[in-house]
Short mmCIF file of C-alpha atoms and ligand atoms in Angstrom, two decimals:
data_model
loop_
_atom_site.label_atom_id
_atom_site.label_comp_id
_atom_site.label_asym_id
_atom_site.label_seq_id
_atom_site.Cartn_x
_atom_site.Cartn_y
_atom_site.Cartn_z
CA MET A 215 -2.56 14.99 -1.12
CA ASN A 216 -4.03 17.71 1.03
CA ILE A 217 -4.65 17.64 4.76
CA ASN A 218 -6.40 20.77 6.03
CA GLY A 219 -5.46 22.60 2.84
CA ARG A 220 -1.74 21.75 3.00
CA HIS A 221 -0.11 19.36 0.56
CA TYR A 222 1.79 16.43 2.04
CA ARG A 223 3.68 13.47 0.75
CA THR A 224 4.13 10.55 3.14
CA ILE A 225 7.94 10.82 3.18
CA TRP A 226 10.43 13.56 2.31
CA LEU A 227 14.00 14.69 2.88
CA ALA A 228 14.16 17.12 5.81
CA ASP A 229 15.45 20.68 5.42
CA ASP A 230 18.86 19.62 6.76
CA GLY A 231 19.32 17.55 3.58
CA ALA A 232 20.30 14.49 5.63
CA THR A 233 17.49 13.25 7.86
CA VAL A 234 14.13 12.05 6.57
CA GLU A 235 10.64 12.99 7.71
CA ILE A 236 7.49 10.86 7.61
CA ILE A 237 3.87 11.11 8.64
CA ASP A 238 3.50 8.75 11.62
CA GLN A 239 0.64 6.53 10.45
CA THR A 240 0.25 4.85 13.83
CA LYS A 241 -1.13 8.17 15.12
CA LEU A 242 -3.74 8.71 12.38
CA PRO A 243 -6.59 9.55 12.28
CA HIS A 244 -6.45 11.05 15.76
CA ALA A 245 -3.30 13.14 15.35
CA LEU A 246 -1.09 14.31 12.49
CA GLU A 247 2.46 13.85 13.73
CA ILE A 248 5.64 14.17 11.72
CA VAL A 249 8.53 11.95 12.82
CA ARG A 250 12.19 12.39 11.92
CA LEU A 251 14.31 9.40 10.89
CA ARG A 252 17.92 10.17 11.86
CA ASP A 253 19.62 6.86 11.12
CA VAL A 254 19.05 3.41 9.67
CA SER A 255 17.68 2.06 12.96
CA ASP A 256 15.00 4.75 12.97
CA ALA A 257 14.07 3.76 9.42
CA ALA A 258 13.93 0.05 10.31
CA ARG A 259 11.77 0.76 13.37
CA ALA A 260 9.40 2.96 11.35
CA ILE A 261 8.89 0.13 8.84
CA LYS A 262 8.48 -2.57 11.50
CA THR A 263 6.07 -0.62 13.70
CA MET A 264 4.17 0.58 10.62
CA GLN A 265 4.74 4.28 11.15
CA VAL A 266 5.26 3.91 7.42
CA ARG A 267 3.43 1.10 5.71
CA GLY A 268 1.94 0.05 2.39
CA ALA A 269 4.10 -1.69 -0.18
CA PRO A 270 5.25 1.27 -2.33
CA LEU A 271 5.95 3.46 0.68
CA ILE A 272 8.07 0.89 2.49
CA GLY A 273 10.10 0.47 -0.70
CA VAL A 274 10.92 4.19 -0.70
CA ALA A 275 11.41 4.26 3.10
CA ALA A 276 13.89 1.38 2.82
CA ALA A 277 15.79 3.25 0.10
CA TYR A 278 16.04 6.31 2.35
CA GLY A 279 17.02 3.99 5.23
CA LEU A 280 19.92 2.69 3.17
CA ALA A 281 20.96 6.25 2.34
CA LEU A 282 20.97 7.04 6.08
CA ALA A 283 23.10 3.94 6.69
CA LEU A 284 25.59 4.90 3.97
CA ARG A 285 25.84 8.40 5.39
CA ALA A 286 27.22 6.84 8.59
CA ASP A 287 29.35 4.14 6.95
CA ALA A 288 29.59 3.55 3.20
CA SER A 289 31.80 0.45 3.31
CA ASP A 290 30.71 -2.74 1.50
CA GLY A 291 30.22 -4.51 4.83
CA ALA A 292 28.05 -1.78 6.32
CA MET A 293 25.95 -1.64 3.16
CA ALA A 294 25.37 -5.40 3.21
CA SER A 295 24.37 -5.36 6.89
CA ALA A 296 21.99 -2.42 6.40
CA ILE A 297 20.30 -4.16 3.47
CA GLU A 298 19.93 -7.39 5.44
CA MET A 299 18.56 -5.58 8.48
CA LEU A 300 16.10 -3.41 6.55
CA SER A 301 14.77 -6.23 4.38
CA ALA A 302 14.04 -8.36 7.45
CA GLN A 303 11.55 -5.82 8.84
CA ARG A 304 8.56 -6.89 6.73
CA PRO A 305 8.76 -10.03 4.58
CA THR A 306 5.67 -9.95 2.34
CA ALA A 307 5.81 -6.67 0.40
CA VAL A 308 8.40 -7.23 -2.30
CA ASN A 309 8.81 -3.47 -2.81
CA LEU A 310 11.01 -3.41 0.29
CA ARG A 311 13.57 -5.71 -1.30
CA TRP A 312 13.09 -4.03 -4.67
CA GLY A 313 13.86 -0.56 -3.25
CA LEU A 314 17.00 -1.81 -1.51
CA GLU A 315 18.21 -3.68 -4.59
CA GLU A 316 17.69 -0.64 -6.82
CA VAL A 317 19.85 1.49 -4.54
CA ARG A 318 22.46 -1.23 -4.05
CA ARG A 319 22.85 -1.75 -7.79
CA ALA A 320 23.31 1.98 -8.40
CA VAL A 321 25.76 2.72 -5.60
CA ALA A 322 27.85 -0.47 -5.35
CA PRO A 323 30.14 0.43 -8.29
CA LEU A 324 30.88 3.86 -6.74
CA GLY A 325 33.61 4.71 -4.30
CA PRO A 326 32.51 4.91 -0.64
CA ASP A 327 32.78 8.72 -0.63
CA GLN A 328 30.13 8.98 -3.38
CA ARG A 329 27.69 6.34 -2.20
CA ALA A 330 25.56 8.25 0.31
CA THR A 331 24.92 11.17 -2.05
CA ALA A 332 23.97 8.77 -4.82
CA ALA A 333 21.67 6.80 -2.50
CA TYR A 334 19.80 9.94 -1.40
CA ALA A 335 19.34 10.90 -5.05
CA MET A 336 18.06 7.39 -5.86
CA ALA A 337 15.58 7.46 -2.98
CA ALA A 338 14.28 10.88 -4.02
CA GLY A 339 13.98 9.68 -7.61
CA MET A 340 12.07 6.61 -6.50
CA ALA A 341 9.68 8.78 -4.53
CA ASP A 342 9.01 10.99 -7.57
CA ALA A 343 8.64 7.97 -9.83
CA ASP A 344 6.13 6.43 -7.44
CA VAL A 345 3.94 9.52 -7.68
CA GLU A 346 4.02 9.42 -11.48
CA THR A 347 3.31 5.68 -11.48
CA CYS A 348 0.26 6.17 -9.26
CA ARG A 349 -0.94 9.03 -11.46
CA ARG A 350 -0.86 6.75 -14.50
CA MET A 351 -2.58 3.89 -12.65
CA GLY A 352 -5.21 6.42 -11.65
CA GLU A 353 -5.90 7.26 -15.28
CA HIS A 354 -6.10 3.62 -16.41
CA GLY A 355 -8.32 2.64 -13.48
CA ALA A 356 -10.57 5.68 -13.84
CA ALA A 357 -11.43 4.53 -17.36
CA LEU A 358 -12.89 1.34 -15.82
CA ILE A 359 -14.96 3.42 -13.40
CA GLN A 360 -16.09 5.69 -16.23
CA ALA A 361 -17.23 2.66 -18.25
CA ILE A 362 -19.37 1.47 -15.31
CA ALA A 363 -20.77 4.98 -14.79
CA THR A 364 -21.99 5.14 -18.38
CA ARG A 365 -24.02 1.94 -17.82
CA LYS A 366 -25.73 3.33 -14.68
CA PRO A 367 -28.58 5.84 -14.53
CA LYS A 368 -27.09 9.32 -14.93
CA GLY A 369 -25.92 10.81 -11.65
CA THR A 370 -25.96 7.57 -9.64
CA PRO A 371 -22.60 6.89 -8.07
CA VAL A 372 -20.33 4.01 -9.00
CA ASN A 373 -20.01 1.97 -5.80
CA ILE A 374 -16.43 0.84 -5.24
CA LEU A 375 -15.35 -1.51 -2.46
CA THR A 376 -11.77 -1.35 -1.20
CA HIS A 377 -9.87 -3.22 1.48
CA CYS A 378 -7.10 -1.99 3.77
CA ASN A 379 -5.38 1.23 2.74
CA ALA A 380 -3.89 1.24 -0.73
CA GLY A 381 -4.17 5.00 -0.81
CA TRP A 382 -1.73 7.88 -0.85
CA LEU A 383 -0.73 6.96 2.69
CA ALA A 384 0.45 3.57 1.41
CA CYS A 385 2.48 5.22 -1.35
CA VAL A 386 4.27 8.55 -1.65
CA ASP A 387 1.17 10.30 -2.95
CA ILE A 388 -2.13 9.53 -4.77
CA GLY A 389 -2.27 5.77 -4.05
CA THR A 390 -2.65 2.62 -6.12
CA ALA A 391 -6.24 1.47 -5.49
CA THR A 392 -7.34 5.00 -4.62
CA GLY A 393 -5.64 6.53 -7.68
CA PRO A 394 -8.53 5.55 -9.98
CA ILE A 395 -11.02 6.72 -7.35
CA TYR A 396 -9.43 10.17 -6.95
CA THR A 397 -9.00 10.55 -10.71
CA ALA A 398 -12.64 9.61 -11.36
CA HIS A 399 -13.91 11.84 -8.55
CA ASP A 400 -11.82 14.80 -9.72
CA ALA A 401 -13.16 14.30 -13.26
CA GLY A 402 -16.73 14.66 -11.97
CA ILE A 403 -17.70 10.98 -12.16
CA PRO A 404 -19.92 10.28 -9.14
CA VAL A 405 -18.29 7.66 -6.93
CA HIS A 406 -19.01 6.19 -3.52
CA VAL A 407 -16.54 3.98 -1.67
CA TRP A 408 -17.33 1.13 0.70
CA VAL A 409 -14.35 1.16 3.09
CA ASP A 410 -13.58 -2.19 4.77
CA GLU A 411 -12.48 -1.46 8.33
CA THR A 412 -9.65 -4.03 7.89
CA ARG A 413 -9.13 -5.76 11.19
CA PRO A 414 -6.90 -6.21 13.03
CA ARG A 415 -5.10 -2.89 12.51
CA ASN A 416 -8.04 -1.05 10.99
CA GLN A 417 -6.15 0.58 8.13
CA GLY A 418 -9.50 1.11 6.38
CA ALA A 419 -11.19 2.80 9.31
CA ALA A 420 -8.15 4.81 10.38
CA LEU A 421 -6.42 5.63 7.10
CA THR A 422 -8.63 5.10 4.04
CA ALA A 423 -11.60 6.84 5.67
CA PHE A 424 -9.24 9.65 6.73
CA GLU A 425 -7.80 10.26 3.30
CA LEU A 426 -11.07 9.88 1.37
CA GLY A 427 -12.67 12.31 3.81
CA ALA A 428 -9.83 14.81 3.44
CA HIS A 429 -10.29 14.69 -0.36
CA GLY A 430 -14.09 14.93 -0.19
CA VAL A 431 -14.81 11.52 -1.72
CA PRO A 432 -18.16 10.10 -0.51
CA HIS A 433 -17.54 6.91 1.45
CA THR A 434 -19.07 4.60 4.04
CA LEU A 435 -17.13 2.54 6.56
CA ILE A 436 -18.25 -1.09 6.83
CA ALA A 437 -17.30 -4.00 9.03
CA ASP A 438 -15.07 -6.42 7.15
CA ASN A 439 -17.80 -9.03 7.01
CA ALA A 440 -20.37 -6.76 5.32
CA GLY A 441 -18.91 -6.87 1.79
CA GLY A 442 -20.46 -10.18 0.73
CA HIS A 443 -23.92 -9.04 1.78
CA LEU A 444 -23.56 -5.75 -0.10
CA MET A 445 -22.43 -7.60 -3.23
CA GLN A 446 -25.40 -9.99 -3.04
CA HIS A 447 -27.70 -6.96 -3.02
CA GLY A 448 -26.13 -5.22 -6.02
CA LYS A 449 -24.57 -2.48 -3.94
CA VAL A 450 -21.00 -2.95 -5.18
CA ASP A 451 -20.16 -2.20 -8.83
CA ILE A 452 -16.43 -2.89 -8.65
CA CYS A 453 -13.78 -3.88 -6.11
CA ILE A 454 -10.36 -2.24 -6.33
CA VAL A 455 -7.60 -3.25 -3.92
CA GLY A 456 -3.82 -2.95 -3.74
CA THR A 457 -1.21 -5.65 -3.37
CA ASP A 458 2.04 -6.29 -1.53
CA ARG A 459 3.37 -8.85 -3.96
CA THR A 460 2.06 -10.15 -7.27
CA THR A 461 3.58 -13.21 -8.89
CA ARG A 462 4.49 -13.27 -12.57
CA SER A 463 1.37 -15.42 -13.07
CA GLY A 464 -0.95 -12.83 -11.47
CA ASP A 465 -1.54 -14.29 -8.00
CA VAL A 466 -1.91 -11.43 -5.58
CA ALA A 467 -0.88 -11.12 -1.92
CA ASN A 468 -2.67 -8.35 -0.08
CA LYS A 469 -3.96 -7.51 3.38
CA ILE A 470 -5.63 -10.39 5.19
CA GLY A 471 -9.29 -10.61 4.15
CA THR A 472 -8.72 -9.67 0.51
CA TYR A 473 -9.17 -13.29 -0.62
CA LEU A 474 -12.62 -13.50 1.01
CA LYS A 475 -13.67 -10.35 -0.84
CA ALA A 476 -12.45 -11.80 -4.11
CA LEU A 477 -14.44 -14.99 -3.49
CA ALA A 478 -17.58 -13.00 -2.75
CA ALA A 479 -17.01 -10.83 -5.82
CA HIS A 480 -16.57 -13.93 -8.01
CA ASP A 481 -19.76 -15.49 -6.65
CA ASN A 482 -21.71 -12.32 -7.37
CA GLY A 483 -20.23 -11.37 -10.75
CA VAL A 484 -18.63 -8.20 -9.34
CA PRO A 485 -15.41 -7.21 -11.17
CA PHE A 486 -12.40 -7.50 -8.86
CA TYR A 487 -9.39 -5.37 -9.86
CA VAL A 488 -5.97 -5.08 -8.26
CA ALA A 489 -3.87 -1.94 -8.74
CA LEU A 490 -0.10 -2.25 -8.62
CA PRO A 491 3.10 -0.62 -9.79
CA HIS A 492 5.87 -2.64 -11.50
CA SER A 493 7.83 -2.64 -8.22
CA THR A 494 5.20 -4.95 -6.65
CA ILE A 495 5.67 -7.75 -9.20
CA ASP A 496 7.90 -10.59 -8.04
CA TRP A 497 9.18 -11.88 -11.38
CA GLY A 498 10.92 -14.74 -9.57
CA LEU A 499 7.70 -16.35 -8.33
CA ASP A 500 5.15 -18.30 -10.36
CA ASP A 501 2.91 -19.49 -7.55
CA GLY A 502 1.34 -17.24 -4.93
CA ARG A 503 1.45 -20.04 -2.37
CA ALA A 504 5.23 -19.51 -2.19
CA ILE A 505 4.83 -15.91 -0.95
CA GLU A 506 6.03 -15.52 2.62
CA ILE A 507 3.15 -14.30 4.77
CA GLU A 508 4.09 -12.00 7.63
CA GLU A 509 2.85 -13.23 11.01
CA ARG A 510 2.44 -10.23 13.30
CA ASN A 511 2.04 -9.80 17.02
CA ALA A 512 -1.07 -11.40 18.57
CA GLY A 513 -1.62 -8.16 20.48
CA GLU A 514 -2.90 -6.55 17.29
CA VAL A 515 -5.82 -9.01 17.32
CA LEU A 516 -6.42 -8.94 21.07
CA GLN A 517 -6.44 -5.16 21.40
CA MET A 518 -7.98 -2.15 19.72
CA THR A 519 -6.78 1.43 19.76
CA GLY A 520 -9.26 4.28 19.73
CA ARG A 521 -10.13 7.72 21.00
CA LEU A 522 -12.09 8.06 24.21
CA ALA A 523 -14.80 10.65 24.76
CA ASP A 524 -12.31 12.92 26.57
CA GLY A 525 -10.06 12.93 23.48
CA THR A 526 -7.32 10.68 24.84
CA VAL A 527 -6.23 7.75 22.70
CA ALA A 528 -6.35 4.43 24.53
CA VAL A 529 -5.65 0.77 23.90
CA VAL A 530 -8.35 -1.63 25.11
CA GLU A 531 -8.45 -5.42 25.43
CA ILE A 532 -11.25 -7.10 23.46
CA ALA A 533 -10.86 -10.77 24.49
CA PRO A 534 -10.66 -12.64 27.79
CA PRO A 535 -7.20 -12.47 29.37
CA GLY A 536 -4.98 -15.27 28.08
CA THR A 537 -6.89 -15.86 24.83
CA PRO A 538 -4.53 -17.25 22.19
CA ALA A 539 -4.61 -15.28 18.93
CA ALA A 540 -3.06 -15.72 15.49
CA ASN A 541 -2.29 -12.80 13.20
CA PRO A 542 -1.41 -13.66 9.60
CA ALA A 543 -1.14 -10.20 8.04
CA PHE A 544 -1.73 -11.07 4.38
CA ASP A 545 -3.47 -13.63 2.20
CA VAL A 546 -3.13 -14.65 -1.43
CA THR A 547 -5.89 -14.27 -3.99
CA PRO A 548 -5.36 -16.64 -6.91
CA ALA A 549 -5.22 -15.04 -10.35
CA ARG A 550 -8.40 -16.84 -11.42
CA LEU A 551 -10.40 -14.61 -9.02
CA VAL A 552 -8.86 -11.36 -10.30
CA THR A 553 -10.65 -9.65 -13.18
CA GLY A 554 -7.66 -7.50 -14.09
CA LEU A 555 -4.47 -5.82 -12.95
CA ILE A 556 -4.33 -2.02 -13.14
CA THR A 557 -0.72 -0.99 -13.74
CA GLU A 558 1.06 2.15 -14.83
CA ARG A 559 1.26 0.63 -18.33
CA GLY A 560 -2.42 -0.21 -18.62
CA VAL A 561 -4.89 -2.87 -17.51
CA ALA A 562 -3.91 -6.51 -18.03
CA PRO A 563 -5.53 -9.88 -17.41
CA ALA A 564 -4.16 -11.43 -14.21
CA SER A 565 -2.05 -14.05 -15.95
CA ALA A 566 1.51 -14.71 -17.04
CA GLU A 567 0.54 -13.72 -20.59
CA GLY A 568 -1.21 -10.55 -19.44
CA LEU A 569 1.75 -9.33 -17.40
CA ALA A 570 4.29 -10.38 -20.03
CA ALA A 571 2.40 -8.36 -22.65
CA LEU A 572 2.69 -5.22 -20.50
CA TYR A 573 6.26 -5.89 -19.36
CA PRO A 574 7.92 -7.65 -22.34
CA GLU A 575 11.35 -7.00 -20.79
CA HIS A 576 10.44 -9.60 -18.13
CA ALA A 577 8.86 -12.15 -20.48
CA ARG A 578 10.53 -15.56 -20.35
O1 MRU B 637 0.22 -4.06 6.53
P1 MRU B 637 0.09 -2.88 5.60
O2 MRU B 637 -0.79 -1.80 6.13
O3 MRU B 637 1.44 -2.36 5.16
O4 MRU B 637 -0.63 -3.49 4.33
C1 MRU B 637 -0.90 -2.68 3.23
C2 MRU B 637 -1.67 -3.36 2.19
O5 MRU B 637 -2.04 -4.50 2.31
C3 MRU B 637 -1.91 -2.60 0.93
O6 MRU B 637 -3.11 -3.00 0.33
C4 MRU B 637 -0.75 -2.88 -0.03
O7 MRU B 637 0.47 -2.59 0.57
C5 MRU B 637 -0.87 -2.11 -1.27
S1 MRU B 637 -0.49 -0.44 -0.96
C6 MRU B 637 -0.61 0.51 -2.30
#
């Protein structure tokens, strides 16, 4: 997507053909900084500290991280340790493990002298495939938005609520939940997005508002607790969110707070859609309650980062010193609250049957 007229992806191979560059998402929206990942530890740190984040992007970042590891040491032992280390950085998004497994399966049969080159090619291919996947999700999801638009008075925008950032910054480009929004907007369908701020890390305020603004999509930032009220008053036509892991039965783990939005949507008859690529489906899990939920640092709840009037970026405390805080980073929305899953293969009911119909190769 474009920032100030220049096209960016979130991750790319640097000009030296060996190191990897990323947009540092911890600095947005206040600064656009590019960071270079020189080795596997840099990649692991970038994933852990959320310089790169969002399920599809950390899958690709992990694949590049493994390529960086194999460049230094392509032995079986080094590969196994790199995979173990990288997959431990964030436990909930299954794309991380998926990306590593894809690379491992492709390079393991090769001799050590061929592995790094093959891993770089795999990572680049995964990045390209992610863009195409998001493009297709965008088309399928935009059809849902178009259908709502035709039922509204001509020219009135379709009001879409989204949570966290499941945009191009969470992927390689385009985004999962934002794909349908960009596609609809670019096709001339009037849209307006309610952007949940998404405490504690404010991915909505910092990232979704940034990217929607850069693309010219009308949007309004809201406090996380405002969504239910807006739905009660008919101000939300559809919710579209992303996911970090979806079970084969359609339960959906996503950023903490998603479940409450799904409950409010259910109570108010607002359709609640989840957009996801195939790499986010955990075919080994039937029940969302078995998904490991990442518990992050309490400091993320106790502090806020923002820009002061003089332009400097500062971290401030928002609770009395010594306040205990808990920080579960994700929650699980049961399939019964999800109207449909928007995938690259089409829109399916959130159920084992719905997913099996779209992905027959995984049907039991
Ligand atoms: O903790 P984050 O910022 O990595 O969480 C991201 C989300 O919850 C997204 O909604 C999810 O990864 C889907 S991204 C297309």
